[in-house]
C-alpha cells in the first residue's frame, strides 16, 4: 500500500428485493439486466483508481445480499485485485436474502464483518417499514454466519417510529442483546420527502419521546458492556474500522451510483442515475474543497467520535493549530461546558455530545 493512497473503499450496490418505506437512498428493485449493466460499469469505474490496495472495504446499498450467487461472485471478483491488504471487509446483509451458500461465499472472498439489517424485533414494526424479513429469520441468519466463521457482526436498529412505545423499544434492545453480538448501530427514523413515508405524510414521533428512547438505549447498552464510541454506534470491542476512516477524515473512494469519494482535496459525487452510471457517466459533481472547508469537515467528523480530535493530527494535516484557528469557538464552547481539551485531544463533554449540532454551528461561524 502506497502511503498516500486512500485506505477505504465503499461500493454502493443499489438493488433491493423490497423498497423500505423510510429509505431514500439510491436504490431500485432487483432486475437481472440492470444488475448485469451495473456490474459491467463498476468494473470500468474501479479502473479509475488502479493499483490501490485498501485496508477496509464496505459493500453497502441498497441490499448487496439481494444479488444472486453468480452476481455476488462477479462483484467480489471485480473487487478482489484491491483486497489483498484488507483488514476489515464488510457487506450489508438483510435476513431475507441471506442463504448458507451466500454466507460461505462471503468467507471465500475474505469478508470478515457483516452489517445485518435487523431494524426491529417486533413484526408489526417490520411490516410497517415494509421490511422483507420476519423476526425468526434474524437468529437463523446470525447462526448461519457464525457457522461459516464470521463472528464480527453488527446489527442496525431503527427507533422513533410513529406510535412506537418505550416498552417496544426496550424489547428491541433486549432481543438485540440476546444475540450476543459486539456492535449495534442505532438510527432514529427520519421522514424523508422522497421516501414512501414522506409521500404518505407520516408524522414523526415527538422529539421528547425520541430523546427518551436514545437515553434508554445508552443506559441499556452500557449495562451490557457496550460503549458509545460514536453518536449512533456502540461496541464492546470491535468498532467499525471502515467508518473510523470517515470520522478521521481520511481519503476514501466511493464506487457505484450515488457513492461519494473524498480524494486529494476533492469531493467526488457519483451520479445517482443508474442509467447514466451504466453508460459510464460516473461522476455527477466534483467539488474542490477549500482549506476552510476541509478544516471544518475535519472538526465535524472528528467530534462525532468519543475519542475526539488529536491536536497533533489537525496540525499535521493543515499546518495550523486548531486552538488558534478556532479560538473563538473553543472559548465559547469550553465556557459552556460543551467541549474540553484532555491529553492533547479536543472532544465533546457528555453534555456537548447531546448538543453536537450547536457545537458545530459555533465552529462553522468561526472561520
Short mmCIF file of C-alpha atoms in Angstrom, two decimals:
data_model
loop_
_atom_site.label_atom_id
_atom_site.label_comp_id
_atom_site.label_asym_id
_atom_site.label_seq_id
_atom_site.Cartn_x
_atom_site.Cartn_y
_atom_site.Cartn_z
CA UNK A 1 0.00 0.00 0.00
CA UNK A 2 1.37 3.41 -1.01
CA UNK A 3 1.40 5.79 1.92
CA UNK A 4 -0.82 8.47 0.32
CA UNK A 5 -3.38 6.10 -1.21
CA UNK A 6 -6.92 6.12 0.18
CA UNK A 7 -7.27 3.36 2.77
CA UNK A 8 -11.03 2.80 2.49
CA UNK A 9 -13.25 1.65 -0.37
CA UNK A 10 -17.04 1.90 -0.36
CA UNK A 11 -19.04 0.16 -3.10
CA UNK A 12 -22.70 1.06 -3.46
CA UNK A 13 -24.91 -1.79 -4.64
CA UNK A 14 -28.23 -0.09 -5.39
CA UNK A 15 -30.52 -3.12 -5.63
CA UNK A 16 -33.22 -4.30 -3.23
CA UNK A 17 -35.83 -7.05 -3.36
CA UNK A 18 -38.22 -4.76 -1.47
CA UNK A 19 -38.08 -0.96 -1.15
CA UNK A 20 -38.38 0.02 2.53
CA UNK A 21 -40.88 2.75 3.31
CA UNK A 22 -38.32 5.01 5.05
CA UNK A 23 -35.48 4.75 2.52
CA UNK A 24 -34.45 7.47 0.07
CA UNK A 25 -31.01 6.09 -0.78
CA UNK A 26 -30.11 5.36 -4.39
CA UNK A 27 -31.89 2.03 -4.95
CA UNK A 28 -34.02 0.07 -7.44
CA UNK A 29 -35.80 -3.26 -7.35
CA UNK A 30 -33.56 -6.14 -8.45
CA UNK A 31 -33.62 -6.89 -12.18
CA UNK A 32 -31.12 -9.20 -13.94
CA UNK A 33 -30.34 -6.86 -16.85
CA UNK A 34 -29.92 -3.81 -14.62
CA UNK A 35 -27.58 -5.74 -12.33
CA UNK A 36 -25.57 -7.01 -15.30
CA UNK A 37 -25.15 -3.48 -16.66
CA UNK A 38 -24.27 -2.14 -13.21
CA UNK A 39 -21.56 -4.75 -12.66
CA UNK A 40 -20.07 -4.05 -16.08
CA UNK A 41 -19.94 -0.33 -15.29
CA UNK A 42 -18.48 -0.96 -11.84
CA UNK A 43 -15.71 -2.99 -13.43
CA UNK A 44 -14.87 0.07 -15.55
CA UNK A 45 -15.17 2.60 -12.73
CA UNK A 46 -12.78 0.77 -10.41
CA UNK A 47 -10.12 1.15 -13.13
CA UNK A 48 -10.14 4.91 -12.45
CA UNK A 49 -8.22 4.15 -9.25
CA UNK A 50 -5.69 1.50 -10.36
CA UNK A 51 -3.33 -0.44 -8.13
CA UNK A 52 -4.81 0.77 -4.83
CA UNK A 53 -4.86 -1.78 -2.01
CA UNK A 54 -7.44 -0.92 0.65
CA UNK A 55 -7.33 -1.53 4.40
CA UNK A 56 -11.12 -1.56 4.65
CA UNK A 57 -13.81 -2.40 2.11
CA UNK A 58 -17.52 -1.83 2.69
CA UNK A 59 -20.26 -3.08 0.36
CA UNK A 60 -23.44 -1.14 1.10
CA UNK A 61 -26.71 -0.32 -0.55
CA UNK A 62 -29.34 -0.98 -1.33
CA UNK A 63 -29.00 -4.59 -0.33
CA UNK A 64 -25.83 -6.27 -1.62
CA UNK A 65 -27.08 -9.64 -0.38
CA UNK A 66 -30.07 -9.34 -2.74
CA UNK A 67 -27.75 -10.29 -5.61
CA UNK A 68 -27.77 -13.97 -6.55
CA UNK A 69 -24.73 -16.22 -6.20
CA UNK A 70 -23.36 -15.59 -9.69
CA UNK A 71 -23.87 -11.83 -9.40
CA UNK A 72 -22.20 -11.75 -5.99
CA UNK A 73 -19.26 -13.73 -7.30
CA UNK A 74 -18.86 -11.26 -10.17
CA UNK A 75 -18.97 -8.38 -7.69
CA UNK A 76 -16.32 -9.96 -5.48
CA UNK A 77 -14.10 -10.74 -8.48
CA UNK A 78 -14.21 -7.07 -9.55
CA UNK A 79 -13.01 -6.00 -6.11
CA UNK A 80 -10.59 -8.88 -5.49
CA UNK A 81 -7.47 -7.26 -7.04
CA UNK A 82 -7.82 -4.43 -4.50
CA UNK A 83 -8.42 -6.58 -1.40
CA UNK A 84 -5.01 -8.17 -0.89
CA UNK A 85 -4.22 -6.00 2.14
CA UNK A 86 -7.74 -5.72 3.53
CA UNK A 87 -8.10 -5.88 7.32
CA UNK A 88 -11.84 -5.32 7.58
CA UNK A 89 -14.21 -6.39 4.78
CA UNK A 90 -17.87 -5.63 5.43
CA UNK A 91 -21.01 -6.42 3.47
CA UNK A 92 -24.54 -5.28 4.30
CA UNK A 93 -26.90 -8.23 4.52
CA UNK A 94 -30.65 -8.49 5.03
CA UNK A 95 -32.07 -11.56 6.79
CA UNK A 96 -34.46 -12.49 3.96
CA UNK A 97 -31.79 -12.60 1.26
CA UNK A 98 -29.11 -14.47 3.21
CA UNK A 99 -28.51 -18.16 2.47
CA UNK A 100 -25.97 -20.64 3.77
CA UNK A 101 -24.28 -20.65 0.35
CA UNK A 102 -24.01 -16.86 0.29
CA UNK A 103 -22.52 -16.85 3.79
CA UNK A 104 -19.86 -19.31 2.64
CA UNK A 105 -19.20 -17.21 -0.48
CA UNK A 106 -18.58 -14.17 1.71
CA UNK A 107 -15.91 -16.07 3.63
CA UNK A 108 -14.35 -17.44 0.44
CA UNK A 109 -13.72 -13.86 -0.72
CA UNK A 110 -12.36 -12.59 2.56
CA UNK A 111 -15.43 -10.90 4.06
CA UNK A 112 -14.94 -10.83 7.83
CA UNK A 113 -17.64 -8.43 9.02
CA UNK A 114 -21.40 -8.31 8.47
CA UNK A 115 -23.72 -5.35 8.88
CA UNK A 116 -27.06 -7.10 9.44
CA UNK A 117 -30.22 -5.14 8.65
CA UNK A 118 -32.41 -6.16 11.57
CA UNK A 119 -34.14 -2.79 12.25
CA UNK A 120 -36.69 -4.29 14.69
CA UNK A 121 -37.66 -7.47 16.53
CA UNK A 122 -41.35 -6.50 16.51
CA UNK A 123 -43.10 -7.98 13.48
CA UNK A 124 -45.68 -5.19 13.30
CA UNK A 125 -42.85 -2.64 13.08
CA UNK A 126 -41.10 -4.63 10.35
CA UNK A 127 -44.35 -4.78 8.39
CA UNK A 128 -44.93 -1.05 8.87
CA UNK A 129 -41.47 -0.29 7.46
CA UNK A 130 -42.03 -2.71 4.55
CA UNK A 131 -39.09 -4.83 5.61
CA UNK A 132 -38.82 -8.14 3.78
CA UNK A 133 -37.97 -10.40 6.72
CA UNK A 134 -39.69 -11.97 9.67
CA UNK A 135 -38.33 -11.99 13.20
CA UNK A 136 -37.44 -15.70 13.08
CA UNK A 137 -35.08 -15.04 10.14
CA UNK A 138 -32.84 -12.88 12.34
CA UNK A 139 -31.46 -15.53 14.71
CA UNK A 140 -31.32 -18.04 11.84
CA UNK A 141 -29.14 -15.68 9.81
CA UNK A 142 -26.81 -14.95 12.72
CA UNK A 143 -26.36 -18.70 13.24
CA UNK A 144 -25.54 -19.25 9.55
CA UNK A 145 -22.91 -16.53 9.65
CA UNK A 146 -21.29 -17.88 12.79
CA UNK A 147 -21.30 -21.41 11.40
CA UNK A 148 -19.06 -20.30 8.50
CA UNK A 149 -16.74 -18.45 10.85
CA UNK A 150 -17.95 -14.84 10.71
CA UNK A 151 -18.13 -13.55 14.27
CA UNK A 152 -17.75 -9.80 13.72
CA UNK A 153 -21.43 -8.97 13.29
CA UNK A 154 -23.12 -5.60 13.64
CA UNK A 155 -26.87 -5.03 13.58
CA UNK A 156 -28.87 -1.93 12.73
CA UNK A 157 -31.90 -0.90 14.76
CA UNK A 158 -34.34 1.90 13.96
CA UNK A 159 -36.18 3.77 16.70
CA UNK A 160 -38.64 6.68 16.98
CA UNK A 161 -41.19 5.01 14.72
CA UNK A 162 -44.68 6.56 14.79
CA UNK A 163 -46.66 5.03 17.67
CA UNK A 164 -43.59 3.16 18.95
CA UNK A 165 -43.60 2.97 22.73
CA UNK A 166 -40.68 2.91 25.14
CA UNK A 167 -41.67 -0.65 26.07
CA UNK A 168 -41.46 -1.79 22.45
CA UNK A 169 -38.09 -0.10 22.07
CA UNK A 170 -36.86 -1.72 25.28
CA UNK A 171 -37.95 -5.09 23.88
CA UNK A 172 -35.92 -4.48 20.70
CA UNK A 173 -32.84 -3.64 22.75
CA UNK A 174 -33.31 -6.72 24.93
CA UNK A 175 -33.65 -9.01 21.93
CA UNK A 176 -30.55 -7.49 20.35
CA UNK A 177 -28.52 -8.25 23.46
CA UNK A 178 -29.68 -11.88 23.41
CA UNK A 179 -27.88 -12.30 20.06
CA UNK A 180 -24.55 -11.83 21.88
CA UNK A 181 -23.09 -9.60 19.16
CA UNK A 182 -20.39 -6.98 19.51
CA UNK A 183 -21.66 -3.95 17.59
CA UNK A 184 -25.01 -2.15 17.34
CA UNK A 185 -25.88 0.90 15.23
CA UNK A 186 -28.96 2.91 16.18
CA UNK A 187 -30.79 5.26 13.84
CA UNK A 188 -33.73 7.50 14.63
CA UNK A 189 -36.37 7.37 11.91
CA UNK A 190 -36.30 10.43 9.69
CA UNK A 191 -39.22 11.10 7.37
CA UNK A 192 -37.55 11.70 4.01
CA UNK A 193 -39.53 13.61 1.38
CA UNK A 194 -38.62 11.18 -1.41
CA UNK A 195 -39.33 8.04 0.62
CA UNK A 196 -42.74 6.40 0.86
CA UNK A 197 -43.22 7.68 4.41
CA UNK A 198 -42.66 11.20 3.10
CA UNK A 199 -45.20 10.77 0.33
CA UNK A 200 -47.64 9.35 2.89
CA UNK A 201 -47.15 12.45 5.07
CA UNK A 202 -46.30 10.27 8.06
CA UNK A 203 -45.90 12.40 11.18
CA UNK A 204 -42.67 11.98 13.17
CA UNK A 205 -42.77 10.97 16.79
CA UNK A 206 -42.49 13.68 19.45
CA UNK A 207 -38.88 14.77 19.92
CA UNK A 208 -39.12 14.20 23.68
CA UNK A 209 -40.00 10.53 23.15
CA UNK A 210 -37.18 10.15 20.63
CA UNK A 211 -34.73 11.57 23.19
CA UNK A 212 -36.06 9.21 25.87
CA UNK A 213 -35.53 6.24 23.53
CA UNK A 214 -31.97 7.29 22.82
CA UNK A 215 -31.21 7.71 26.52
CA UNK A 216 -32.77 4.31 27.25
CA UNK A 217 -30.52 2.76 24.60
CA UNK A 218 -27.38 4.36 26.04
CA UNK A 219 -28.26 3.14 29.54
CA UNK A 220 -29.30 -0.38 28.46
CA UNK A 221 -26.30 -0.97 26.23
CA UNK A 222 -23.85 0.43 28.79
CA UNK A 223 -25.11 -2.06 31.39
CA UNK A 224 -24.43 -4.83 28.85
CA UNK A 225 -20.82 -3.74 28.32
CA UNK A 226 -21.23 -1.61 25.18
CA UNK A 227 -19.56 1.78 24.94
CA UNK A 228 -20.79 4.54 22.67
CA UNK A 229 -17.77 5.29 20.51
CA UNK A 230 -19.72 7.43 18.03
CA UNK A 231 -23.09 9.15 18.25
CA UNK A 232 -25.01 6.29 16.61
CA UNK A 233 -22.62 3.38 17.19
CA UNK A 234 -21.99 1.14 20.17
CA UNK A 235 -19.50 -1.69 20.59
CA UNK A 236 -17.91 -3.92 23.18
CA UNK A 237 -14.53 -4.23 21.46
CA UNK A 238 -14.86 -4.01 17.66
CA UNK A 239 -15.53 -0.50 16.31
CA UNK A 240 -16.10 -0.19 12.58
CA UNK A 241 -12.62 0.41 11.17
CA UNK A 242 -14.12 1.49 7.85
CA UNK A 243 -16.31 4.16 9.40
CA UNK A 244 -13.40 5.37 11.52
CA UNK A 245 -11.68 6.32 8.27
CA UNK A 246 -14.65 8.62 7.55
CA UNK A 247 -14.66 10.07 11.05
CA UNK A 248 -10.89 10.63 10.95
CA UNK A 249 -11.42 12.47 7.64
CA UNK A 250 -9.11 10.15 5.74
CA UNK A 251 -9.34 9.97 1.96
CA UNK A 252 -11.69 7.25 0.73
CA UNK A 253 -13.04 6.03 -2.59
CA UNK A 254 -16.74 5.50 -3.29
CA UNK A 255 -17.85 3.47 -6.30
CA UNK A 256 -21.33 2.88 -7.67
CA UNK A 257 -24.32 5.18 -8.27
CA UNK A 258 -24.77 7.73 -5.52
CA UNK A 259 -21.41 6.96 -3.91
CA UNK A 260 -19.13 9.76 -2.70
CA UNK A 261 -15.33 9.92 -2.60
CA UNK A 262 -13.00 12.20 -0.65
CA UNK A 263 -9.82 12.24 -2.70
CA UNK A 264 -6.93 14.70 -2.82
CA UNK A 265 -8.92 17.70 -1.62
CA UNK A 266 -11.96 16.95 -3.77
CA UNK A 267 -15.39 15.58 -3.00
CA UNK A 268 -16.45 13.42 -5.94
CA UNK A 269 -20.19 12.75 -6.02
CA UNK A 270 -21.29 9.98 -8.36
CA UNK A 271 -24.46 10.25 -10.39
CA UNK A 272 -27.50 8.75 -8.69
CA UNK A 273 -28.98 7.84 -12.07
CA UNK A 274 -28.43 4.13 -12.68
CA UNK A 275 -28.91 4.55 -16.44
CA UNK A 276 -26.21 7.24 -16.61
CA UNK A 277 -23.95 5.16 -14.41
CA UNK A 278 -24.40 2.11 -16.64
CA UNK A 279 -23.34 4.29 -19.59
CA UNK A 280 -20.07 5.05 -17.74
CA UNK A 281 -21.18 8.59 -16.87
CA UNK A 282 -19.99 8.05 -13.33
CA UNK A 283 -19.47 11.48 -11.80
CA UNK A 284 -22.33 13.83 -11.10
CA UNK A 285 -20.25 16.58 -9.46
CA UNK A 286 -16.63 17.15 -8.48
CA UNK A 287 -16.21 19.76 -5.75
CA UNK A 288 -12.87 21.41 -4.96
CA UNK A 289 -12.76 21.79 -1.19
CA UNK A 290 -11.11 24.92 0.19
CA UNK A 291 -8.79 24.66 3.16
CA UNK A 292 -11.50 26.19 5.35
CA UNK A 293 -13.97 23.57 4.09
CA UNK A 294 -11.57 20.76 4.88
CA UNK A 295 -10.73 22.09 8.34
CA UNK A 296 -14.39 22.39 9.29
CA UNK A 297 -15.25 18.95 7.91
CA UNK A 298 -12.32 17.52 9.86
CA UNK A 299 -13.86 19.05 13.01
CA UNK A 300 -17.40 17.99 12.08
CA UNK A 301 -16.42 14.35 11.59
CA UNK A 302 -13.92 14.17 14.44
CA UNK A 303 -16.29 15.43 17.13
CA UNK A 304 -18.75 12.64 16.29
CA UNK A 305 -16.43 10.09 17.88
CA UNK A 306 -15.97 9.83 21.62
CA UNK A 307 -12.17 9.91 21.32
CA UNK A 308 -12.36 13.38 19.76
CA UNK A 309 -9.66 15.07 17.67
CA UNK A 310 -5.94 14.83 18.28
CA UNK A 311 -4.50 18.33 18.08
CA UNK A 312 -1.31 16.94 16.51
CA UNK A 313 -3.29 15.28 13.70
CA UNK A 314 -5.03 18.55 12.87
CA UNK A 315 -1.76 20.49 12.85
CA UNK A 316 0.00 17.87 10.73
CA UNK A 317 -2.86 17.91 8.22
CA UNK A 318 -3.30 21.68 7.91
CA UNK A 319 -0.07 23.22 9.24
CA UNK A 320 -2.13 25.28 11.67
CA UNK A 321 -3.16 24.91 15.27
CA UNK A 322 -6.81 24.00 15.84
CA UNK A 323 -6.75 26.06 19.03
CA UNK A 324 -5.65 29.13 17.04
CA UNK A 325 -7.92 28.70 14.00
CA UNK A 326 -10.98 28.06 16.14
CA UNK A 327 -10.02 30.16 19.17
CA UNK A 328 -13.43 31.85 19.40
CA UNK A 329 -15.42 28.61 19.21
CA UNK A 330 -13.06 26.85 21.60
CA UNK A 331 -13.50 29.61 24.16
CA UNK A 332 -17.29 29.84 23.90
CA UNK A 333 -17.98 26.09 23.87
CA UNK A 334 -15.49 25.38 26.65
CA UNK A 335 -17.11 28.07 28.80
CA UNK A 336 -20.50 26.45 28.16
CA UNK A 337 -19.12 23.10 29.29
CA UNK A 338 -19.71 21.51 25.88
CA UNK A 339 -16.14 20.71 24.83
CA UNK A 340 -12.89 20.03 26.65
CA UNK A 341 -9.20 19.55 25.91
CA UNK A 342 -7.78 16.43 27.54
CA UNK A 343 -4.30 14.99 26.89
CA UNK A 344 -3.87 16.83 23.60
CA UNK A 345 -7.34 15.93 22.35
CA UNK A 346 -10.40 18.11 21.74
CA UNK A 347 -13.64 16.29 22.45
CA UNK A 348 -17.22 16.88 23.44
CA UNK A 349 -18.26 16.57 27.05
CA UNK A 350 -21.19 14.29 27.82
CA UNK A 351 -23.50 17.30 27.65
CA UNK A 352 -21.82 18.58 24.50
CA UNK A 353 -22.26 15.23 22.80
CA UNK A 354 -26.00 15.66 23.13
CA UNK A 355 -25.76 19.19 21.71
CA UNK A 356 -23.29 18.45 18.93
CA UNK A 357 -25.32 20.37 16.35
CA UNK A 358 -24.99 23.56 18.41
CA UNK A 359 -21.28 22.94 18.99
CA UNK A 360 -20.66 22.55 15.26
CA UNK A 361 -22.55 25.76 14.50
CA UNK A 362 -20.13 27.62 16.75
CA UNK A 363 -17.16 26.18 14.84
CA UNK A 364 -18.82 26.91 11.49
CA UNK A 365 -19.22 30.56 12.40
CA UNK A 366 -15.58 30.93 13.49
CA UNK A 367 -13.93 30.71 10.05
#
